[in-house]
Amino acid sequence: MALTPYVSAAAFKAHPTYIDTDGLNLDNTDPDAQTAELTNRLLTASEWADDECDQPLGAHLWVQNERVFVGRDGRLKVHSDHGPIIQVVEVAYGFTPETMTTLTNPTVWTEQNNMVIPMGTNGTMAWSGSLQFGSVATGGDIYTQSKLVAGYAATVLDQDAAKDATSVTVLDPTGITPGVRYRIWEPGAEESVIVDPAWTPPEPSTTPVPTSVDLLTPLRYDHEAGHDFSGMPASARLAIVQHTISQLMRPDSTAEDEFPDNATSSTRSEDSRPKGMGLLTEARRTLANYRRDR
């Protein structure tokens, strides 16, 4: 489960949705309660997007166990069920799952979601498992466990950041990579930032903690905590917005049917997407580009 929605409540409100978000929690008139309920809807939409793609879109630590074939060139070839691959943390291999050799931060050639891992000089494989006759480099099946970071960095600022600051603190540093460009989606103060190539990311964890991220150039604007710091493609974010809109569309008080068009609204009278299903169709079509590659 994501710590935060892939799209913040503030970013959703800035999108031209024409949706009333001030009456989502009928038992509480506090504006913060309305924002909290909108955040719940956006978190639901984010998990819906994960389900549509059959994998988490947000950056996450993924562990995969499988038996794979080692080619005659002595290279281990592993296909990751989750992607895109950001970092290969560990690869363990062995003739039995009880005795395996572990490579930490191995040299890896990635092709889409495929990893090609050289197993030593001239195909010679480092080995700490049970003794076997012959060389595994001549071909054969072995047990493998791959630990990697996959998906798109998608978190929020954990603290306010002032203009000209050269670092920001994010809630979850998972997937944030030195030298890569990200975007702060704060309405009215959006900007792209590049992580300092000299910054050292923390060890990936299933329980991430707020972390300071060094930037290559100073911030152009002041930023408040809670706004998106993201490497997720804008099209994927739009799909989450579209799903949330469809779930918040109010029924016509006269027709009383599901997600109808309001014929009295100039912004909806020519809408070709009755019942909001067109929004879901568009969202699913977009997310098809990010579905799990088996």
PDB file of C-alpha atoms in Angstrom:
ATOM      1  CA  MET A   1       0.000   0.000   0.000  1.00  0.00           C
ATOM      2  CA  ALA A   2       1.325   3.445  -0.920  1.00  0.00           C
ATOM      3  CA  LEU A   3       2.098   5.825   1.946  1.00  0.00           C
ATOM      4  CA  THR A   4       0.398   8.643   0.046  1.00  0.00           C
ATOM      5  CA  PRO A   5      -1.754   8.913  -3.103  1.00  0.00           C
ATOM      6  CA  TYR A   6       0.153   9.252  -6.357  1.00  0.00           C
ATOM      7  CA  VAL A   7      -1.693  12.565  -6.829  1.00  0.00           C
ATOM      8  CA  SER A   8      -2.107  14.905  -3.853  1.00  0.00           C
ATOM      9  CA  ALA A   9      -5.395  16.564  -2.932  1.00  0.00           C
ATOM     10  CA  ALA A  10      -3.944  19.978  -3.809  1.00  0.00           C
ATOM     11  CA  ALA A  11      -2.877  18.796  -7.270  1.00  0.00           C
ATOM     12  CA  PHE A  12      -6.318  17.274  -7.861  1.00  0.00           C
ATOM     13  CA  LYS A  13      -8.088  20.492  -6.877  1.00  0.00           C
ATOM     14  CA  ALA A  14      -5.868  22.447  -9.278  1.00  0.00           C
ATOM     15  CA  HIS A  15      -6.966  20.196 -12.160  1.00  0.00           C
ATOM     16  CA  PRO A  16     -10.009  21.596 -14.087  1.00  0.00           C
ATOM     17  CA  THR A  17     -12.402  18.922 -12.841  1.00  0.00           C
ATOM     18  CA  TYR A  18     -15.458  21.138 -12.137  1.00  0.00           C
ATOM     19  CA  ILE A  19     -16.074  18.840  -9.168  1.00  0.00           C
ATOM     20  CA  ASP A  20     -17.313  20.174  -5.822  1.00  0.00           C
ATOM     21  CA  THR A  21     -14.908  18.841  -3.190  1.00  0.00           C
ATOM     22  CA  ASP A  22     -16.319  20.802  -0.229  1.00  0.00           C
ATOM     23  CA  GLY A  23     -19.037  18.332   0.747  1.00  0.00           C
ATOM     24  CA  LEU A  24     -17.317  14.960   0.700  1.00  0.00           C
ATOM     25  CA  ASN A  25     -17.564  14.399   4.460  1.00  0.00           C
ATOM     26  CA  LEU A  26     -21.158  15.227   5.374  1.00  0.00           C
ATOM     27  CA  ASP A  27     -20.591  14.731   9.101  1.00  0.00           C
ATOM     28  CA  ASN A  28     -17.867  17.382   9.378  1.00  0.00           C
ATOM     29  CA  THR A  29     -17.797  20.896   7.933  1.00  0.00           C
ATOM     30  CA  ASP A  30     -14.109  21.382   8.715  1.00  0.00           C
ATOM     31  CA  PRO A  31     -12.238  21.998   5.399  1.00  0.00           C
ATOM     32  CA  ASP A  32      -9.440  19.737   6.644  1.00  0.00           C
ATOM     33  CA  ALA A  33     -11.949  16.893   6.947  1.00  0.00           C
ATOM     34  CA  GLN A  34     -12.989  17.413   3.318  1.00  0.00           C
ATOM     35  CA  THR A  35      -9.339  17.345   2.214  1.00  0.00           C
ATOM     36  CA  ALA A  36      -8.768  14.184   4.242  1.00  0.00           C
ATOM     37  CA  GLU A  37     -11.693  12.442   2.533  1.00  0.00           C
ATOM     38  CA  LEU A  38     -10.485  13.593  -0.900  1.00  0.00           C
ATOM     39  CA  THR A  39      -7.084  12.139  -0.033  1.00  0.00           C
ATOM     40  CA  ASN A  40      -8.818   8.836   0.769  1.00  0.00           C
ATOM     41  CA  ARG A  41     -10.505   8.879  -2.657  1.00  0.00           C
ATOM     42  CA  LEU A  42      -7.177   9.603  -4.360  1.00  0.00           C
ATOM     43  CA  LEU A  43      -5.485   6.798  -2.437  1.00  0.00           C
ATOM     44  CA  THR A  44      -8.258   4.453  -3.589  1.00  0.00           C
ATOM     45  CA  ALA A  45      -7.733   5.619  -7.183  1.00  0.00           C
ATOM     46  CA  SER A  46      -3.983   5.050  -6.832  1.00  0.00           C
ATOM     47  CA  GLU A  47      -4.534   1.480  -5.681  1.00  0.00           C
ATOM     48  CA  TRP A  48      -7.043   1.004  -8.506  1.00  0.00           C
ATOM     49  CA  ALA A  49      -4.301   2.057 -10.935  1.00  0.00           C
ATOM     50  CA  ASP A  50      -1.951  -0.503  -9.352  1.00  0.00           C
ATOM     51  CA  ASP A  51      -4.616  -3.188  -9.799  1.00  0.00           C
ATOM     52  CA  GLU A  52      -5.164  -2.184 -13.434  1.00  0.00           C
ATOM     53  CA  CYS A  53      -1.426  -2.485 -14.098  1.00  0.00           C
ATOM     54  CA  ASP A  54      -1.062  -5.689 -12.022  1.00  0.00           C
ATOM     55  CA  GLN A  55       1.911  -4.080 -10.269  1.00  0.00           C
ATOM     56  CA  PRO A  56       2.560  -1.026  -8.077  1.00  0.00           C
ATOM     57  CA  LEU A  57       3.250   2.098 -10.141  1.00  0.00           C
ATOM     58  CA  GLY A  58       5.040   3.788  -7.250  1.00  0.00           C
ATOM     59  CA  ALA A  59       8.661   2.887  -6.541  1.00  0.00           C
ATOM     60  CA  HIS A  60       8.868  -0.122  -4.238  1.00  0.00           C
ATOM     61  CA  LEU A  61      11.218  -2.851  -3.064  1.00  0.00           C
ATOM     62  CA  TRP A  62      10.427  -6.080  -4.923  1.00  0.00           C
ATOM     63  CA  VAL A  63      11.749  -9.580  -4.134  1.00  0.00           C
ATOM     64  CA  GLN A  64      11.339 -12.282  -6.768  1.00  0.00           C
ATOM     65  CA  ASN A  65      12.117 -16.008  -6.409  1.00  0.00           C
ATOM     66  CA  GLU A  66      12.403 -18.258  -9.454  1.00  0.00           C
ATOM     67  CA  ARG A  67      14.476 -20.882 -11.239  1.00  0.00           C
ATOM     68  CA  VAL A  68      16.276 -19.565 -14.296  1.00  0.00           C
ATOM     69  CA  PHE A  69      18.598 -20.829 -17.022  1.00  0.00           C
ATOM     70  CA  VAL A  70      22.251 -19.810 -17.068  1.00  0.00           C
ATOM     71  CA  GLY A  71      23.562 -19.441 -20.609  1.00  0.00           C
ATOM     72  CA  ARG A  72      26.751 -20.965 -21.909  1.00  0.00           C
ATOM     73  CA  ASP A  73      28.318 -17.512 -21.735  1.00  0.00           C
ATOM     74  CA  GLY A  74      28.102 -17.702 -17.935  1.00  0.00           C
ATOM     75  CA  ARG A  75      25.520 -14.943 -17.647  1.00  0.00           C
ATOM     76  CA  LEU A  76      22.443 -15.093 -15.453  1.00  0.00           C
ATOM     77  CA  LYS A  77      19.318 -13.908 -17.248  1.00  0.00           C
ATOM     78  CA  VAL A  78      16.374 -12.875 -15.080  1.00  0.00           C
ATOM     79  CA  HIS A  79      13.083 -11.270 -16.103  1.00  0.00           C
ATOM     80  CA  SER A  80      11.570  -9.000 -13.453  1.00  0.00           C
ATOM     81  CA  ASP A  81       7.798  -9.221 -13.073  1.00  0.00           C
ATOM     82  CA  HIS A  82       7.754  -5.613 -11.848  1.00  0.00           C
ATOM     83  CA  GLY A  83       9.107  -2.597 -13.695  1.00  0.00           C
ATOM     84  CA  PRO A  84      10.538  -0.353 -14.756  1.00  0.00           C
ATOM     85  CA  ILE A  85      13.699  -1.432 -12.946  1.00  0.00           C
ATOM     86  CA  ILE A  86      15.371   1.404 -11.040  1.00  0.00           C
ATOM     87  CA  GLN A  87      18.010  -0.455  -9.036  1.00  0.00           C
ATOM     88  CA  VAL A  88      19.153  -4.059  -8.572  1.00  0.00           C
ATOM     89  CA  VAL A  89      19.972  -4.386  -4.878  1.00  0.00           C
ATOM     90  CA  GLU A  90      20.919  -8.066  -4.604  1.00  0.00           C
ATOM     91  CA  VAL A  91      20.945 -11.240  -6.651  1.00  0.00           C
ATOM     92  CA  ALA A  92      21.330 -14.620  -4.927  1.00  0.00           C
ATOM     93  CA  TYR A  93      21.759 -17.931  -6.761  1.00  0.00           C
ATOM     94  CA  GLY A  94      22.462 -21.573  -6.033  1.00  0.00           C
ATOM     95  CA  PHE A  95      21.745 -25.182  -6.946  1.00  0.00           C
ATOM     96  CA  THR A  96      19.520 -25.386  -3.839  1.00  0.00           C
ATOM     97  CA  PRO A  97      17.514 -22.660  -2.107  1.00  0.00           C
ATOM     98  CA  GLU A  98      19.215 -23.486   1.212  1.00  0.00           C
ATOM     99  CA  THR A  99      22.753 -22.637   0.050  1.00  0.00           C
ATOM    100  CA  MET A 100      22.974 -19.580  -2.171  1.00  0.00           C
ATOM    101  CA  THR A 101      25.652 -17.100  -3.194  1.00  0.00           C
ATOM    102  CA  THR A 102      24.619 -13.445  -2.820  1.00  0.00           C
ATOM    103  CA  LEU A 103      25.862 -10.601  -5.017  1.00  0.00           C
ATOM    104  CA  THR A 104      25.263  -7.137  -3.521  1.00  0.00           C
ATOM    105  CA  ASN A 105      24.818  -4.220  -5.941  1.00  0.00           C
ATOM    106  CA  PRO A 106      25.871  -6.411  -8.873  1.00  0.00           C
ATOM    107  CA  THR A 107      26.836  -5.115 -12.306  1.00  0.00           C
ATOM    108  CA  VAL A 108      23.658  -5.546 -14.337  1.00  0.00           C
ATOM    109  CA  TRP A 109      22.712  -4.951 -17.958  1.00  0.00           C
ATOM    110  CA  THR A 110      18.988  -4.104 -18.150  1.00  0.00           C
ATOM    111  CA  GLU A 111      16.803  -4.459 -21.231  1.00  0.00           C
ATOM    112  CA  GLN A 112      13.327  -3.212 -20.368  1.00  0.00           C
ATOM    113  CA  ASN A 113      12.490  -5.563 -17.462  1.00  0.00           C
ATOM    114  CA  ASN A 114      15.192  -8.106 -18.294  1.00  0.00           C
ATOM    115  CA  MET A 115      18.410  -8.332 -16.291  1.00  0.00           C
ATOM    116  CA  VAL A 116      21.623  -9.865 -17.656  1.00  0.00           C
ATOM    117  CA  ILE A 117      24.150 -10.459 -14.875  1.00  0.00           C
ATOM    118  CA  PRO A 118      27.750 -11.518 -15.628  1.00  0.00           C
ATOM    119  CA  MET A 119      28.831 -14.173 -13.185  1.00  0.00           C
ATOM    120  CA  GLY A 120      32.570 -13.439 -13.063  1.00  0.00           C
ATOM    121  CA  THR A 121      35.614 -13.308 -15.350  1.00  0.00           C
ATOM    122  CA  ASN A 122      35.370 -15.506 -18.456  1.00  0.00           C
ATOM    123  CA  GLY A 123      32.103 -16.984 -17.255  1.00  0.00           C
ATOM    124  CA  THR A 124      33.588 -18.212 -13.973  1.00  0.00           C
ATOM    125  CA  MET A 125      30.926 -17.987 -11.275  1.00  0.00           C
ATOM    126  CA  ALA A 126      31.668 -17.105  -7.677  1.00  0.00           C
ATOM    127  CA  TRP A 127      30.154 -19.887  -5.566  1.00  0.00           C
ATOM    128  CA  SER A 128      29.548 -20.487  -1.887  1.00  0.00           C
ATOM    129  CA  GLY A 129      26.845 -23.139  -2.135  1.00  0.00           C
ATOM    130  CA  SER A 130      26.955 -26.922  -2.261  1.00  0.00           C
ATOM    131  CA  LEU A 131      29.708 -28.589  -4.326  1.00  0.00           C
ATOM    132  CA  GLN A 132      28.701 -29.577  -7.871  1.00  0.00           C
ATOM    133  CA  PHE A 133      30.597 -31.353 -10.644  1.00  0.00           C
ATOM    134  CA  GLY A 134      31.131 -29.387 -13.842  1.00  0.00           C
ATOM    135  CA  SER A 135      30.576 -25.705 -14.423  1.00  0.00           C
ATOM    136  CA  VAL A 136      27.205 -24.003 -14.176  1.00  0.00           C
ATOM    137  CA  ALA A 137      28.459 -21.677 -16.900  1.00  0.00           C
ATOM    138  CA  THR A 138      27.908 -24.478 -19.441  1.00  0.00           C
ATOM    139  CA  GLY A 139      24.153 -24.086 -18.983  1.00  0.00           C
ATOM    140  CA  GLY A 140      21.617 -25.268 -16.433  1.00  0.00           C
ATOM    141  CA  ASP A 141      18.804 -24.296 -14.082  1.00  0.00           C
ATOM    142  CA  ILE A 142      19.555 -22.672 -10.732  1.00  0.00           C
ATOM    143  CA  TYR A 143      17.510 -21.091  -7.973  1.00  0.00           C
ATOM    144  CA  THR A 144      17.600 -17.301  -7.864  1.00  0.00           C
ATOM    145  CA  GLN A 145      16.322 -14.544  -5.630  1.00  0.00           C
ATOM    146  CA  SER A 146      16.364 -11.011  -7.029  1.00  0.00           C
ATOM    147  CA  LYS A 147      15.874  -7.966  -4.822  1.00  0.00           C
ATOM    148  CA  LEU A 148      15.311  -4.760  -6.754  1.00  0.00           C
ATOM    149  CA  VAL A 149      13.598  -1.374  -6.758  1.00  0.00           C
ATOM    150  CA  ALA A 150      10.951  -0.973  -9.461  1.00  0.00           C
ATOM    151  CA  GLY A 151       8.318   1.589 -10.432  1.00  0.00           C
ATOM    152  CA  TYR A 152       8.360   5.391 -10.387  1.00  0.00           C
ATOM    153  CA  ALA A 153       9.425   7.546  -7.460  1.00  0.00           C
ATOM    154  CA  ALA A 154       6.213   9.038  -6.050  1.00  0.00           C
ATOM    155  CA  THR A 155       6.257  10.735  -2.679  1.00  0.00           C
ATOM    156  CA  VAL A 156       5.565  14.109  -1.040  1.00  0.00           C
ATOM    157  CA  LEU A 157       7.615  16.800   0.626  1.00  0.00           C
ATOM    158  CA  ASP A 158       7.862  16.007   4.324  1.00  0.00           C
ATOM    159  CA  GLN A 159       8.934  19.536   5.292  1.00  0.00           C
ATOM    160  CA  ASP A 160       8.564  23.042   3.911  1.00  0.00           C
ATOM    161  CA  ALA A 161      11.377  24.081   1.562  1.00  0.00           C
ATOM    162  CA  ALA A 162      12.467  27.676   0.966  1.00  0.00           C
ATOM    163  CA  LYS A 163      13.353  29.278  -2.334  1.00  0.00           C
ATOM    164  CA  ASP A 164      17.081  28.844  -3.172  1.00  0.00           C
ATOM    165  CA  ALA A 165      17.341  25.768  -0.932  1.00  0.00           C
ATOM    166  CA  THR A 166      19.670  23.088  -2.288  1.00  0.00           C
ATOM    167  CA  SER A 167      17.887  20.149  -0.666  1.00  0.00           C
ATOM    168  CA  VAL A 168      14.371  18.948   0.121  1.00  0.00           C
ATOM    169  CA  THR A 169      13.099  16.409   2.651  1.00  0.00           C
ATOM    170  CA  VAL A 170      10.767  13.762   1.227  1.00  0.00           C
ATOM    171  CA  LEU A 171       8.521  11.316   3.070  1.00  0.00           C
ATOM    172  CA  ASP A 172       9.756   8.272   1.112  1.00  0.00           C
ATOM    173  CA  PRO A 173      13.077   8.268  -0.793  1.00  0.00           C
ATOM    174  CA  THR A 174      12.422   4.914  -2.490  1.00  0.00           C
ATOM    175  CA  GLY A 175      13.394   5.052  -6.160  1.00  0.00           C
ATOM    176  CA  ILE A 176      14.891   8.548  -6.069  1.00  0.00           C
ATOM    177  CA  THR A 177      18.113   8.317  -8.079  1.00  0.00           C
ATOM    178  CA  PRO A 178      21.131  10.657  -8.259  1.00  0.00           C
ATOM    179  CA  GLY A 179      21.259  12.673 -11.470  1.00  0.00           C
ATOM    180  CA  VAL A 180      17.595  12.068 -12.378  1.00  0.00           C
ATOM    181  CA  ARG A 181      14.978  14.795 -12.946  1.00  0.00           C
ATOM    182  CA  TYR A 182      11.793  14.930 -10.835  1.00  0.00           C
ATOM    183  CA  ARG A 183       8.875  17.349 -10.540  1.00  0.00           C
ATOM    184  CA  ILE A 184       7.346  19.136  -7.571  1.00  0.00           C
ATOM    185  CA  TRP A 185       3.629  19.373  -8.338  1.00  0.00           C
ATOM    186  CA  GLU A 186       2.661  22.339  -6.159  1.00  0.00           C
ATOM    187  CA  PRO A 187      -0.112  24.380  -7.826  1.00  0.00           C
ATOM    188  CA  GLY A 188       1.259  27.786  -8.807  1.00  0.00           C
ATOM    189  CA  ALA A 189       4.826  26.785  -7.923  1.00  0.00           C
ATOM    190  CA  GLU A 190       5.458  23.711 -10.065  1.00  0.00           C
ATOM    191  CA  GLU A 191       9.061  23.108 -10.987  1.00  0.00           C
ATOM    192  CA  SER A 192      11.419  20.388 -12.144  1.00  0.00           C
ATOM    193  CA  VAL A 193      14.475  19.538 -10.072  1.00  0.00           C
ATOM    194  CA  ILE A 194      17.512  17.335 -10.670  1.00  0.00           C
ATOM    195  CA  VAL A 195      18.929  15.271  -7.832  1.00  0.00           C
ATOM    196  CA  ASP A 196      22.610  15.979  -7.220  1.00  0.00           C
ATOM    197  CA  PRO A 197      24.666  13.200  -8.879  1.00  0.00           C
ATOM    198  CA  ALA A 198      26.854  13.172  -5.751  1.00  0.00           C
ATOM    199  CA  TRP A 199      23.879  12.447  -3.437  1.00  0.00           C
ATOM    200  CA  THR A 200      23.924   8.991  -1.853  1.00  0.00           C
ATOM    201  CA  PRO A 201      20.460   7.443  -1.512  1.00  0.00           C
ATOM    202  CA  PRO A 202      19.656   5.358   1.572  1.00  0.00           C
ATOM    203  CA  GLU A 203      19.463   1.587   1.424  1.00  0.00           C
ATOM    204  CA  PRO A 204      16.033   0.575   0.014  1.00  0.00           C
ATOM    205  CA  SER A 205      13.626  -0.563   2.716  1.00  0.00           C
ATOM    206  CA  THR A 206      10.055  -1.715   3.143  1.00  0.00           C
ATOM    207  CA  THR A 207       9.787   0.817   5.996  1.00  0.00           C
ATOM    208  CA  PRO A 208      11.241   4.021   4.513  1.00  0.00           C
ATOM    209  CA  VAL A 209      11.856   7.090   6.649  1.00  0.00           C
ATOM    210  CA  PRO A 210      11.867  10.808   5.700  1.00  0.00           C
ATOM    211  CA  THR A 211      15.122  11.647   3.963  1.00  0.00           C
ATOM    212  CA  SER A 212      16.904  14.790   2.799  1.00  0.00           C
ATOM    213  CA  VAL A 213      17.629  14.799  -0.943  1.00  0.00           C
ATOM    214  CA  ASP A 214      20.370  17.067  -2.316  1.00  0.00           C
ATOM    215  CA  LEU A 215      19.572  18.995  -5.500  1.00  0.00           C
ATOM    216  CA  LEU A 216      21.870  19.953  -8.362  1.00  0.00           C
ATOM    217  CA  THR A 217      20.528  23.535  -8.502  1.00  0.00           C
ATOM    218  CA  PRO A 218      18.622  25.662  -5.942  1.00  0.00           C
ATOM    219  CA  LEU A 219      14.832  25.721  -5.792  1.00  0.00           C
ATOM    220  CA  ARG A 220      13.111  28.488  -7.759  1.00  0.00           C
ATOM    221  CA  TYR A 221      10.094  28.735  -5.415  1.00  0.00           C
ATOM    222  CA  ASP A 222       9.029  28.235  -1.811  1.00  0.00           C
ATOM    223  CA  HIS A 223       7.283  24.908  -1.249  1.00  0.00           C
ATOM    224  CA  GLU A 224       5.004  23.618   1.481  1.00  0.00           C
ATOM    225  CA  ALA A 225       5.041  20.113   2.945  1.00  0.00           C
ATOM    226  CA  GLY A 226       2.545  17.653   1.492  1.00  0.00           C
ATOM    227  CA  HIS A 227       3.000  18.474  -2.192  1.00  0.00           C
ATOM    228  CA  ASP A 228       4.004  15.800  -4.700  1.00  0.00           C
ATOM    229  CA  PHE A 229       7.666  15.080  -5.421  1.00  0.00           C
ATOM    230  CA  SER A 230       7.330  12.648  -8.292  1.00  0.00           C
ATOM    231  CA  GLY A 231       8.959  10.912 -11.219  1.00  0.00           C
ATOM    232  CA  MET A 232       5.692   9.306 -12.315  1.00  0.00           C
ATOM    233  CA  PRO A 233       4.688  10.135 -15.914  1.00  0.00           C
ATOM    234  CA  ALA A 234       2.035  12.833 -16.191  1.00  0.00           C
ATOM    235  CA  SER A 235      -0.218  10.501 -18.199  1.00  0.00           C
ATOM    236  CA  ALA A 236      -0.341   7.978 -15.339  1.00  0.00           C
ATOM    237  CA  ARG A 237      -1.176  10.774 -12.904  1.00  0.00           C
ATOM    238  CA  LEU A 238      -3.965  11.926 -15.238  1.00  0.00           C
ATOM    239  CA  ALA A 239      -5.480   8.421 -15.220  1.00  0.00           C
ATOM    240  CA  ILE A 240      -5.719   8.609 -11.420  1.00  0.00           C
ATOM    241  CA  VAL A 241      -7.367  12.038 -11.654  1.00  0.00           C
ATOM    242  CA  GLN A 242      -9.884  10.707 -14.194  1.00  0.00           C
ATOM    243  CA  HIS A 243     -10.805   7.754 -11.980  1.00  0.00           C
ATOM    244  CA  THR A 244     -11.307  10.043  -8.992  1.00  0.00           C
ATOM    245  CA  ILE A 245     -13.503  12.428 -11.015  1.00  0.00           C
ATOM    246  CA  SER A 246     -15.732   9.548 -12.122  1.00  0.00           C
ATOM    247  CA  GLN A 247     -16.210   8.477  -8.499  1.00  0.00           C
ATOM    248  CA  LEU A 248     -17.072  11.998  -7.335  1.00  0.00           C
ATOM    249  CA  MET A 249     -19.581  12.889 -10.054  1.00  0.00           C
ATOM    250  CA  ARG A 250     -22.953  13.653  -8.433  1.00  0.00           C
ATOM    251  CA  PRO A 251     -26.135  11.937  -9.686  1.00  0.00           C
ATOM    252  CA  ASP A 252     -28.746  14.173 -11.272  1.00  0.00           C
ATOM    253  CA  SER A 253     -31.362  14.842  -8.600  1.00  0.00           C
ATOM    254  CA  THR A 254     -34.119  14.398 -11.208  1.00  0.00           C
ATOM    255  CA  ALA A 255     -32.892  11.344 -13.086  1.00  0.00           C
ATOM    256  CA  GLU A 256     -31.421   9.671  -9.999  1.00  0.00           C
ATOM    257  CA  ASP A 257     -29.283   7.363 -12.145  1.00  0.00           C
ATOM    258  CA  GLU A 258     -25.566   6.637 -12.012  1.00  0.00           C
ATOM    259  CA  PHE A 259     -23.158   9.410 -13.120  1.00  0.00           C
ATOM    260  CA  PRO A 260     -25.591  11.099 -15.585  1.00  0.00           C
ATOM    261  CA  ASP A 261     -24.796  14.200 -17.603  1.00  0.00           C
ATOM    262  CA  ASN A 262     -26.268  17.419 -16.285  1.00  0.00           C
ATOM    263  CA  ALA A 263     -28.060  18.917 -19.277  1.00  0.00           C
ATOM    264  CA  THR A 264     -28.306  22.334 -17.600  1.00  0.00           C
ATOM    265  CA  SER A 265     -24.518  22.717 -17.285  1.00  0.00           C
ATOM    266  CA  SER A 266     -22.679  24.272 -20.220  1.00  0.00           C
ATOM    267  CA  THR A 267     -19.559  22.335 -19.239  1.00  0.00           C
ATOM    268  CA  ARG A 268     -21.381  19.000 -19.355  1.00  0.00           C
ATOM    269  CA  SER A 269     -24.143  19.447 -21.970  1.00  0.00           C
ATOM    270  CA  GLU A 270     -21.936  18.351 -24.856  1.00  0.00           C
ATOM    271  CA  ASP A 271     -20.038  15.687 -22.905  1.00  0.00           C
ATOM    272  CA  SER A 272     -19.832  12.420 -24.868  1.00  0.00           C
ATOM    273  CA  ARG A 273     -19.034  10.412 -21.737  1.00  0.00           C
ATOM    274  CA  PRO A 274     -22.385   9.607 -20.065  1.00  0.00           C
ATOM    275  CA  LYS A 275     -22.334   8.057 -16.589  1.00  0.00           C
ATOM    276  CA  GLY A 276     -18.638   8.876 -16.223  1.00  0.00           C
ATOM    277  CA  MET A 277     -17.644   5.603 -17.875  1.00  0.00           C
ATOM    278  CA  GLY A 278     -15.783   7.454 -20.617  1.00  0.00           C
ATOM    279  CA  LEU A 279     -13.385   8.762 -17.999  1.00  0.00           C
ATOM    280  CA  LEU A 280     -12.677   5.227 -16.791  1.00  0.00           C
ATOM    281  CA  THR A 281     -12.224   4.034 -20.371  1.00  0.00           C
ATOM    282  CA  GLU A 282      -9.680   6.775 -21.018  1.00  0.00           C
ATOM    283  CA  ALA A 283      -7.887   5.991 -17.758  1.00  0.00           C
ATOM    284  CA  ARG A 284      -7.687   2.277 -18.553  1.00  0.00           C
ATOM    285  CA  ARG A 285      -6.433   3.016 -22.066  1.00  0.00           C
ATOM    286  CA  THR A 286      -3.661   5.174 -20.625  1.00  0.00           C
ATOM    287  CA  LEU A 287      -2.661   2.659 -17.959  1.00  0.00           C
ATOM    288  CA  ALA A 288      -2.352  -0.085 -20.584  1.00  0.00           C
ATOM    289  CA  ASN A 289       1.087   1.384 -21.330  1.00  0.00           C
ATOM    290  CA  TYR A 290       2.199   0.662 -17.749  1.00  0.00           C
ATOM    291  CA  ARG A 291       0.819  -2.837 -17.270  1.00  0.00           C
ATOM    292  CA  ARG A 292       2.923  -5.647 -15.939  1.00  0.00           C
ATOM    293  CA  ASP A 293       5.168  -7.226 -18.539  1.00  0.00           C
ATOM    294  CA  ARG A 294       5.237 -10.980 -17.994  1.00  0.00           C
TER     295      ARG A 294
END
